[in-house]
Amino acid sequence: MVRACSWGRSAGYSGNLRNQLGPSWPPLSFQASVPCLLLLLLLPTLLRVSADTTEPCELDDDDFRCVCNFTDPKPDWSSALQCMVAVEVEIRGGGRTLEQFLKGAGTDPKQYADTIKALRVRRLKVGAAQVPAQLLVAVLRALGYSRLKELTLEDLEVTGPTPPTPLEATGPALTTLSLRNVSWATGGAWLGELQQWLKPGLKVLNIAQAHSFAFPCAGLSTFEALTTLDLSDNPGLGDSGLMAALCPHKFPALQHLALRNAGLETPSGVCAALAAARVQPQSLDLSHNSLRATAPGATRCVWPSALSSLNLSFAGLEQVPKGLPPKLSVLDLSCNKLSREPRRDELPEVNDLTLDGNPFLDPGALQQQNNPTISGVVPACARSVLTMGVSGTLALLQGARGFA
């Protein structure tokens, strides 16, 4: 049964939804259709309750996490009302287009600002849909009145032109933005256009399986507060793509850069991109790339002077790359193809060195790396293979339940 007019089971939200929200709550009438996201944000026109469909949304017993998967041919969008009490909300659109909801995109959310502020949602994931850019912008405007901190867009096709840039950012004040397999009709300009709808202060940006990294740098504002950039799981990026993606002087506060499984070829190519972008990360993850220690005619790698942690695990290295930073706190060379123990003069001064999963320590390590279905050999490498599809930053965020 759809709990359309109740805040949920928790004691603090018992009773009729209208009584809890007060006069700022819009009329509880199921009228013209609006998208599930606008429904969640309490914009006025609600959807009809369909009695002949199964429940697409599930709210956990703690009223903490709510998941909706609208795969039914005639989805009951109003089921998403029960997610209004949740802190974490995930909505998947079943791969359908949301163009039918464009008529609700022009509603000014300002008149419902107090109601939207009352929502508990701090983390929102939206996926598996074709979304007009105008509708996406309307949702961001409404979220600007919420206390949302983390937004994930996954398996989305954003269609049509983006509305004109606002005089000032009206979207949410996010700390974390994650994008996975999102295509944009505007091509490489998408990041700059999206950025202008978000309030400043973004600290973590994750972009995976991107369709375009050819950012027009002139249209990209500076990410003043961004400390973590994760471009993992973009195997088509490569050295040249990294050079284009890291627009110079746009990441002045960057401390952590993750480039797992990003099609990188040589450490020197990465160093060149970092130098051109004027970034000085403290930690750099180059794991799960097929790296060559050197390339013919390659220039010497000038590592960032602030670098203290370097991850070169699962990089296919047969020898330690030359020209590593002279001093590191952490160096991970695990699960490579080193046939002998590195000499002291090949390694930097390092506090924490990891060499597990190399053939010189375990003869079965190379076989394990080439065939991760084999069990019982080099467990650390096997675990790493199985989890390589999830970036390190996302894995950490998924385990956290506290919010600033």
CSV table of C-alpha atoms in Angstrom, one decimal:
chain,number,residue,atom,x,y,z
A,1,MET,CA,0.0,0.0,0.0
A,2,VAL,CA,1.3,3.5,-0.9
A,3,ARG,CA,1.9,5.6,2.2
A,4,ALA,CA,1.2,8.8,0.2
A,5,CYS,CA,0.1,11.1,3.1
A,6,SER,CA,2.2,9.9,6.0
A,7,TRP,CA,5.7,11.0,7.0
A,8,GLY,CA,6.6,7.4,8.0
A,9,ARG,CA,7.0,5.3,11.1
A,10,SER,CA,9.4,7.3,13.2
A,11,ALA,CA,7.9,8.9,16.3
A,12,GLY,CA,8.9,12.4,15.3
A,13,TYR,CA,6.9,12.2,12.1
A,14,SER,CA,3.7,10.5,13.1
A,15,GLY,CA,0.3,11.7,12.1
A,16,ASN,CA,-1.1,13.2,8.9
A,17,LEU,CA,1.5,14.7,6.6
A,18,ARG,CA,-0.4,18.0,6.1
A,19,ASN,CA,-0.6,18.5,9.9
A,20,GLN,CA,3.1,17.9,10.2
A,21,LEU,CA,4.1,20.4,7.5
A,22,GLY,CA,1.6,23.1,8.3
A,23,PRO,CA,0.2,25.7,5.9
A,24,SER,CA,3.3,25.7,3.7
A,25,TRP,CA,2.3,22.3,2.4
A,26,PRO,CA,0.6,22.5,-1.1
A,27,PRO,CA,-2.8,20.9,-1.6
A,28,LEU,CA,-2.8,17.1,-1.4
A,29,SER,CA,-4.4,16.5,-4.7
A,30,PHE,CA,-3.2,14.0,-7.2
A,31,GLN,CA,-3.5,16.0,-10.4
A,32,ALA,CA,-1.2,16.6,-13.4
A,33,SER,CA,2.0,14.5,-13.7
A,34,VAL,CA,5.3,15.8,-12.5
A,35,PRO,CA,8.6,14.0,-12.4
A,36,CYS,CA,9.5,11.8,-9.5
A,37,LEU,CA,12.2,14.2,-8.4
A,38,LEU,CA,9.9,17.2,-8.3
A,39,LEU,CA,7.4,15.0,-6.5
A,40,LEU,CA,10.0,14.2,-3.9
A,41,LEU,CA,10.7,17.9,-3.4
A,42,LEU,CA,7.1,18.6,-2.7
A,43,LEU,CA,6.2,20.7,-5.7
A,44,PRO,CA,2.5,21.3,-5.9
A,45,THR,CA,1.0,19.1,-8.6
A,46,LEU,CA,1.1,15.4,-7.5
A,47,LEU,CA,0.5,12.2,-9.4
A,48,ARG,CA,-2.5,10.0,-9.5
A,49,VAL,CA,-2.3,6.9,-7.3
A,50,SER,CA,-2.5,3.8,-9.5
A,51,ALA,CA,-4.1,0.9,-7.8
A,52,ASP,CA,-3.1,-1.7,-10.4
A,53,THR,CA,0.7,-1.4,-10.0
A,54,THR,CA,3.1,-2.9,-7.5
A,55,GLU,CA,5.0,-0.8,-5.0
A,56,PRO,CA,8.2,0.5,-6.7
A,57,CYS,CA,9.7,2.2,-3.6
A,58,GLU,CA,11.0,0.6,-0.4
A,59,LEU,CA,11.8,2.5,2.8
A,60,ASP,CA,13.9,0.8,5.4
A,61,ASP,CA,12.8,0.2,9.0
A,62,ASP,CA,14.9,3.2,10.2
A,63,ASP,CA,13.4,5.6,7.7
A,64,PHE,CA,17.0,6.3,6.7
A,65,ARG,CA,17.3,4.9,3.1
A,66,CYS,CA,14.6,4.7,0.4
A,67,VAL,CA,15.1,3.1,-3.0
A,68,CYS,CA,12.7,3.5,-6.0
A,69,ASN,CA,13.0,1.5,-9.2
A,70,PHE,CA,10.3,2.5,-11.7
A,71,THR,CA,10.5,-0.4,-14.1
A,72,ASP,CA,6.8,-1.0,-14.5
A,73,PRO,CA,5.3,0.0,-17.9
A,74,LYS,CA,2.9,2.3,-16.0
A,75,PRO,CA,4.9,3.3,-13.0
A,76,ASP,CA,3.2,4.6,-9.8
A,77,TRP,CA,5.3,7.7,-9.4
A,78,SER,CA,3.4,8.7,-6.3
A,79,SER,CA,5.1,5.9,-4.4
A,80,ALA,CA,8.1,8.2,-4.1
A,81,LEU,CA,6.2,10.2,-1.5
A,82,GLN,CA,7.3,7.7,1.2
A,83,CYS,CA,10.9,8.7,0.5
A,84,MET,CA,10.3,12.2,1.8
A,85,VAL,CA,11.3,11.0,5.3
A,86,ALA,CA,14.6,9.4,4.2
A,87,VAL,CA,18.1,10.7,4.6
A,88,GLU,CA,19.4,8.6,1.6
A,89,VAL,CA,17.2,8.4,-1.5
A,90,GLU,CA,17.9,6.5,-4.7
A,91,ILE,CA,15.5,6.8,-7.7
A,92,ARG,CA,15.9,4.9,-10.9
A,93,GLY,CA,13.6,5.7,-13.9
A,94,GLY,CA,13.6,2.3,-15.6
A,95,GLY,CA,15.4,3.8,-18.7
A,96,ARG,CA,12.4,5.8,-19.8
A,97,THR,CA,12.3,9.4,-20.9
A,98,LEU,CA,10.9,12.1,-18.6
A,99,GLU,CA,9.9,14.5,-21.3
A,100,GLN,CA,6.2,14.2,-20.3
A,101,PHE,CA,7.0,16.0,-17.0
A,102,LEU,CA,8.4,19.2,-18.6
A,103,LYS,CA,5.2,21.1,-18.0
A,104,GLY,CA,6.1,21.0,-14.3
A,105,ALA,CA,9.6,22.4,-14.8
A,106,GLY,CA,8.5,26.0,-14.8
A,107,THR,CA,7.2,26.0,-11.3
A,108,ASP,CA,9.0,28.5,-9.0
A,109,PRO,CA,10.1,26.5,-6.0
A,110,LYS,CA,10.6,29.6,-3.9
A,111,GLN,CA,7.0,29.5,-2.7
A,112,TYR,CA,7.7,26.1,-1.2
A,113,ALA,CA,11.1,26.9,0.2
A,114,ASP,CA,10.2,26.2,3.9
A,115,THR,CA,8.7,22.8,3.0
A,116,ILE,CA,11.7,21.8,1.0
A,117,LYS,CA,14.1,22.8,3.8
A,118,ALA,CA,12.2,20.5,6.1
A,119,LEU,CA,13.2,17.4,4.1
A,120,ARG,CA,15.8,15.1,5.7
A,121,VAL,CA,17.5,14.1,2.5
A,122,ARG,CA,21.2,14.6,2.5
A,123,ARG,CA,22.2,12.1,-0.2
A,124,LEU,CA,20.3,11.6,-3.5
A,125,LYS,CA,21.1,9.3,-6.4
A,126,VAL,CA,19.2,9.5,-9.7
A,127,GLY,CA,19.7,7.1,-12.5
A,128,ALA,CA,18.4,5.1,-15.6
A,129,ALA,CA,16.5,7.8,-17.4
A,130,GLN,CA,16.5,10.3,-20.3
A,131,VAL,CA,16.2,13.7,-18.7
A,132,PRO,CA,15.6,17.0,-20.6
A,133,ALA,CA,18.2,19.5,-19.5
A,134,GLN,CA,15.5,22.0,-18.6
A,135,LEU,CA,13.9,19.5,-16.2
A,136,LEU,CA,17.3,18.7,-14.6
A,137,VAL,CA,17.9,22.4,-14.0
A,138,ALA,CA,14.4,22.7,-12.5
A,139,VAL,CA,15.2,20.0,-10.0
A,140,LEU,CA,18.6,21.6,-9.2
A,141,ARG,CA,16.7,24.9,-8.5
A,142,ALA,CA,14.4,23.1,-6.1
A,143,LEU,CA,17.3,21.3,-4.4
A,144,GLY,CA,18.8,24.8,-3.8
A,145,TYR,CA,16.4,25.1,-0.9
A,146,SER,CA,17.2,21.7,0.5
A,147,ARG,CA,20.0,20.5,2.8
A,148,LEU,CA,21.3,18.1,0.2
A,149,LYS,CA,25.1,17.4,0.5
A,150,GLU,CA,25.8,14.5,-2.0
A,151,LEU,CA,24.3,14.1,-5.4
A,152,THR,CA,24.9,11.2,-7.8
A,153,LEU,CA,23.7,11.0,-11.4
A,154,GLU,CA,24.1,7.6,-13.0
A,155,ASP,CA,23.2,6.1,-16.3
A,156,LEU,CA,21.5,9.2,-17.5
A,157,GLU,CA,21.0,10.8,-20.9
A,158,VAL,CA,20.6,14.6,-20.6
A,159,THR,CA,18.8,15.8,-23.7
A,160,GLY,CA,18.2,19.2,-25.2
A,161,PRO,CA,19.9,22.6,-24.6
A,162,THR,CA,20.7,23.8,-21.1
A,163,PRO,CA,18.6,26.9,-20.0
A,164,PRO,CA,20.4,30.3,-19.9
A,165,THR,CA,22.9,30.7,-17.1
A,166,PRO,CA,21.5,32.3,-14.0
A,167,LEU,CA,22.9,35.5,-12.6
A,168,GLU,CA,24.0,33.5,-9.5
A,169,ALA,CA,24.0,29.8,-8.7
A,170,THR,CA,20.6,28.7,-7.5
A,171,GLY,CA,21.2,25.0,-7.0
A,172,PRO,CA,22.3,23.0,-4.0
A,173,ALA,CA,25.3,23.6,-1.9
A,174,LEU,CA,26.9,20.2,-2.5
A,175,THR,CA,30.0,18.8,-0.9
A,176,THR,CA,30.1,15.8,-3.2
A,177,LEU,CA,29.0,15.4,-6.9
A,178,SER,CA,29.3,12.0,-8.6
A,179,LEU,CA,28.6,11.3,-12.2
A,180,ARG,CA,28.7,7.9,-13.8
A,181,ASN,CA,27.8,7.1,-17.4
A,182,VAL,CA,26.0,10.4,-18.0
A,183,SER,CA,25.8,11.7,-21.6
A,184,TRP,CA,25.0,15.4,-22.4
A,185,ALA,CA,23.6,16.9,-25.6
A,186,THR,CA,25.9,19.9,-25.1
A,187,GLY,CA,29.0,17.8,-25.6
A,188,GLY,CA,32.2,18.8,-23.8
A,189,ALA,CA,30.6,22.0,-22.4
A,190,TRP,CA,28.5,20.0,-19.9
A,191,LEU,CA,30.7,20.4,-16.9
A,192,GLY,CA,30.9,24.2,-17.1
A,193,GLU,CA,27.1,24.4,-17.7
A,194,LEU,CA,26.3,22.2,-14.8
A,195,GLN,CA,28.8,23.9,-12.5
A,196,GLN,CA,27.0,27.3,-12.9
A,197,TRP,CA,23.8,25.9,-11.3
A,198,LEU,CA,25.6,24.7,-8.2
A,199,LYS,CA,26.6,26.9,-5.3
A,200,PRO,CA,30.3,27.2,-4.6
A,201,GLY,CA,31.9,24.9,-2.0
A,202,LEU,CA,32.1,21.5,-3.8
A,203,LYS,CA,34.8,19.4,-2.2
A,204,VAL,CA,34.6,16.1,-4.0
A,205,LEU,CA,34.0,15.5,-7.7
A,206,ASN,CA,33.8,11.9,-9.2
A,207,ILE,CA,33.4,11.5,-12.9
A,208,ALA,CA,33.3,7.9,-14.3
A,209,GLN,CA,32.5,6.5,-17.7
A,210,ALA,CA,32.3,10.0,-19.1
A,211,HIS,CA,31.3,10.4,-22.8
A,212,SER,CA,33.4,13.6,-23.2
A,213,PHE,CA,36.3,15.2,-21.3
A,214,ALA,CA,37.0,17.9,-24.0
A,215,PHE,CA,36.1,20.7,-21.6
A,216,PRO,CA,36.3,24.3,-23.0
A,217,CYS,CA,38.5,25.6,-20.2
A,218,ALA,CA,37.4,29.2,-20.7
A,219,GLY,CA,33.8,28.2,-19.8
A,220,LEU,CA,34.9,26.4,-16.6
A,221,SER,CA,34.9,28.3,-13.3
A,222,THR,CA,37.5,27.7,-10.7
A,223,PHE,CA,36.8,24.9,-8.2
A,224,GLU,CA,38.0,26.9,-5.3
A,225,ALA,CA,37.2,24.3,-2.6
A,226,LEU,CA,37.7,21.1,-4.5
A,227,THR,CA,40.1,18.8,-2.6
A,228,THR,CA,39.3,15.4,-4.2
A,229,LEU,CA,39.0,14.7,-7.9
A,230,ASP,CA,38.3,11.1,-9.0
A,231,LEU,CA,38.4,10.4,-12.7
A,232,SER,CA,38.6,6.6,-12.2
A,233,ASP,CA,36.9,4.1,-14.5
A,234,ASN,CA,37.4,6.1,-17.7
A,235,PRO,CA,39.6,3.7,-19.8
A,236,GLY,CA,39.4,6.0,-22.8
A,237,LEU,CA,40.9,9.0,-21.0
A,238,GLY,CA,44.6,8.3,-21.6
A,239,ASP,CA,47.5,10.7,-21.2
A,240,SER,CA,46.2,13.2,-23.8
A,241,GLY,CA,42.7,13.1,-22.4
A,242,LEU,CA,44.0,13.8,-18.9
A,243,MET,CA,45.9,16.8,-20.3
A,244,ALA,CA,42.6,18.2,-21.7
A,245,ALA,CA,40.5,17.4,-18.6
A,246,LEU,CA,42.8,19.1,-16.1
A,247,CYS,CA,42.2,22.7,-17.1
A,248,PRO,CA,45.0,24.9,-15.8
A,249,HIS,CA,44.4,26.9,-12.6
A,250,LYS,CA,40.9,25.4,-12.1
A,251,PHE,CA,41.8,23.2,-9.2
A,252,PRO,CA,43.9,25.3,-6.7
A,253,ALA,CA,43.0,23.3,-3.6
A,254,LEU,CA,43.3,19.8,-5.0
A,255,GLN,CA,44.9,17.3,-2.6
A,256,HIS,CA,43.7,13.9,-3.8
A,257,LEU,CA,43.6,12.8,-7.4
A,258,ALA,CA,42.4,9.3,-8.4
A,259,LEU,CA,43.0,7.9,-11.9
A,260,ARG,CA,42.3,4.2,-11.5
A,261,ASN,CA,41.6,2.4,-14.7
A,262,ALA,CA,41.9,5.5,-16.8
A,263,GLY,CA,43.8,4.2,-19.8
A,264,LEU,CA,47.1,5.9,-18.7
A,265,GLU,CA,50.3,4.8,-20.4
A,266,THR,CA,53.3,6.3,-18.6
A,267,PRO,CA,54.1,8.1,-15.4
A,268,SER,CA,55.8,10.8,-17.4
A,269,GLY,CA,52.5,11.5,-19.3
A,270,VAL,CA,50.7,11.9,-16.0
A,271,CYS,CA,53.4,14.2,-14.6
A,272,ALA,CA,53.2,16.4,-17.7
A,273,ALA,CA,49.4,16.8,-17.3
A,274,LEU,CA,49.8,17.7,-13.6
A,275,ALA,CA,52.5,20.2,-14.4
A,276,ALA,CA,50.4,21.8,-17.2
A,277,ALA,CA,47.4,22.1,-14.9
A,278,ARG,CA,49.5,23.5,-12.0
A,279,VAL,CA,48.0,21.0,-9.5
A,280,GLN,CA,49.9,19.7,-6.5
A,281,PRO,CA,48.1,16.7,-5.1
A,282,GLN,CA,49.3,15.1,-1.9
A,283,SER,CA,48.0,11.6,-3.0
A,284,LEU,CA,47.9,10.2,-6.5
A,285,ASP,CA,46.2,6.9,-7.4
A,286,LEU,CA,47.4,5.4,-10.8
A,287,SER,CA,46.4,1.8,-10.0
A,288,HIS,CA,44.8,-0.5,-12.6
A,289,ASN,CA,46.5,1.2,-15.6
A,290,SER,CA,48.8,-0.7,-17.9
A,291,LEU,CA,51.8,1.5,-17.3
A,292,ARG,CA,55.1,1.4,-19.0
A,293,ALA,CA,58.0,2.3,-16.8
A,294,THR,CA,59.4,4.5,-19.6
A,295,ALA,CA,58.5,5.4,-23.1
A,296,PRO,CA,60.8,6.1,-26.0
A,297,GLY,CA,61.8,9.8,-26.0
A,298,ALA,CA,59.8,10.5,-22.9
A,299,THR,CA,60.9,13.4,-20.7
A,300,ARG,CA,61.9,12.9,-17.1
A,301,CYS,CA,58.9,12.8,-14.8
A,302,VAL,CA,58.7,15.9,-12.5
A,303,TRP,CA,56.4,14.7,-9.7
A,304,PRO,CA,54.4,17.3,-7.7
A,305,SER,CA,56.5,18.5,-4.8
A,306,ALA,CA,53.6,18.0,-2.4
A,307,LEU,CA,53.1,14.3,-3.3
A,308,SER,CA,53.4,12.0,-0.3
A,309,SER,CA,51.2,9.0,-1.3
A,310,LEU,CA,51.6,7.2,-4.7
A,311,ASN,CA,49.5,4.1,-5.7
A,312,LEU,CA,51.0,2.1,-8.6
A,313,SER,CA,49.4,-1.2,-7.8
A,314,PHE,CA,48.0,-3.4,-10.6
A,315,ALA,CA,49.9,-1.3,-13.1
A,316,GLY,CA,51.5,-4.2,-15.0
A,317,LEU,CA,55.0,-2.9,-14.0
A,318,GLU,CA,57.9,-5.3,-14.7
A,319,GLN,CA,60.3,-2.9,-13.0
A,320,VAL,CA,60.2,0.0,-10.7
A,321,PRO,CA,59.7,3.2,-12.7
A,322,LYS,CA,62.8,5.4,-12.7
A,323,GLY,CA,62.6,8.9,-11.3
A,324,LEU,CA,60.1,8.3,-8.5
A,325,PRO,CA,59.9,11.1,-6.0
A,326,PRO,CA,62.9,11.1,-3.6
A,327,LYS,CA,60.7,10.8,-0.5
A,328,LEU,CA,57.2,9.4,0.0
A,329,SER,CA,55.0,8.5,3.0
A,330,VAL,CA,53.2,5.7,1.1
A,331,LEU,CA,54.2,3.8,-2.0
A,332,ASP,CA,52.0,0.9,-3.2
A,333,LEU,CA,53.7,-1.4,-5.8
A,334,SER,CA,51.5,-4.4,-5.0
A,335,CYS,CA,50.1,-6.8,-7.6
A,336,ASN,CA,52.6,-5.9,-10.4
A,337,LYS,CA,55.0,-8.1,-12.3
A,338,LEU,CA,58.2,-7.5,-10.4
A,339,SER,CA,60.4,-10.6,-10.8
A,340,ARG,CA,62.9,-9.5,-8.2
A,341,GLU,CA,63.0,-7.5,-5.1
A,342,PRO,CA,63.7,-3.8,-5.9
A,343,ARG,CA,67.1,-2.5,-4.9
A,344,ARG,CA,67.3,0.2,-2.4
A,345,ASP,CA,68.6,2.7,-5.0
A,346,GLU,CA,65.5,2.0,-7.1
A,347,LEU,CA,63.1,3.1,-4.4
A,348,PRO,CA,62.5,6.5,-2.7
A,349,GLU,CA,62.8,7.0,1.0
A,350,VAL,CA,59.4,5.7,2.0
A,351,ASN,CA,57.7,5.0,5.3
A,352,ASP,CA,55.1,2.5,4.1
A,353,LEU,CA,56.0,0.3,1.1
A,354,THR,CA,53.7,-2.4,-0.2
A,355,LEU,CA,55.1,-5.1,-2.5
A,356,ASP,CA,52.6,-7.9,-1.9
A,357,GLY,CA,51.3,-9.9,-4.9
A,358,ASN,CA,54.5,-9.6,-7.1
A,359,PRO,CA,56.1,-12.8,-8.6
A,360,PHE,CA,59.3,-12.4,-6.6
A,361,LEU,CA,57.3,-12.9,-3.4
A,362,ASP,CA,54.8,-15.4,-4.7
A,363,PRO,CA,55.4,-17.4,-8.0
A,364,GLY,CA,51.6,-17.7,-8.4
A,365,ALA,CA,51.0,-14.0,-8.3
A,366,LEU,CA,51.3,-13.5,-12.0
A,367,GLN,CA,48.9,-16.3,-12.8
A,368,GLN,CA,46.5,-14.8,-10.3
A,369,GLN,CA,46.6,-11.4,-11.9
A,370,ASN,CA,46.0,-12.8,-15.4
A,371,ASN,CA,43.1,-15.0,-14.2
A,372,PRO,CA,41.3,-13.4,-11.2
A,373,THR,CA,38.8,-16.4,-11.1
A,374,ILE,CA,41.5,-18.5,-9.6
A,375,SER,CA,41.1,-18.6,-5.8
A,376,GLY,CA,43.6,-19.2,-3.0
A,377,VAL,CA,46.5,-17.3,-4.5
A,378,VAL,CA,47.4,-13.7,-3.5
A,379,PRO,CA,44.1,-12.9,-1.8
A,380,ALA,CA,44.8,-9.1,-1.7
A,381,CYS,CA,45.1,-9.0,-5.5
A,382,ALA,CA,42.0,-11.1,-6.0
A,383,ARG,CA,40.0,-8.6,-3.8
A,384,SER,CA,41.4,-5.7,-5.7
A,385,VAL,CA,40.3,-7.2,-9.0
A,386,LEU,CA,36.8,-7.8,-7.8
A,387,THR,CA,36.4,-4.2,-6.6
A,388,MET,CA,38.2,-2.3,-9.3
A,389,GLY,CA,34.8,-1.1,-10.7
A,390,VAL,CA,34.2,1.1,-7.7
A,391,SER,CA,36.4,4.0,-7.2
A,392,GLY,CA,38.2,4.4,-3.8
A,393,THR,CA,36.4,7.7,-3.1
A,394,LEU,CA,33.0,6.3,-3.8
A,395,ALA,CA,33.7,3.2,-1.6
A,396,LEU,CA,34.5,5.4,1.3
A,397,LEU,CA,31.5,7.6,0.8
A,398,GLN,CA,29.2,4.6,0.6
A,399,GLY,CA,30.2,3.5,4.0
A,400,ALA,CA,29.7,6.8,5.7
A,401,ARG,CA,26.4,7.7,7.4
A,402,GLY,CA,27.3,11.0,8.9
A,403,PHE,CA,26.9,14.3,7.3
A,404,ALA,CA,28.3,17.8,7.9
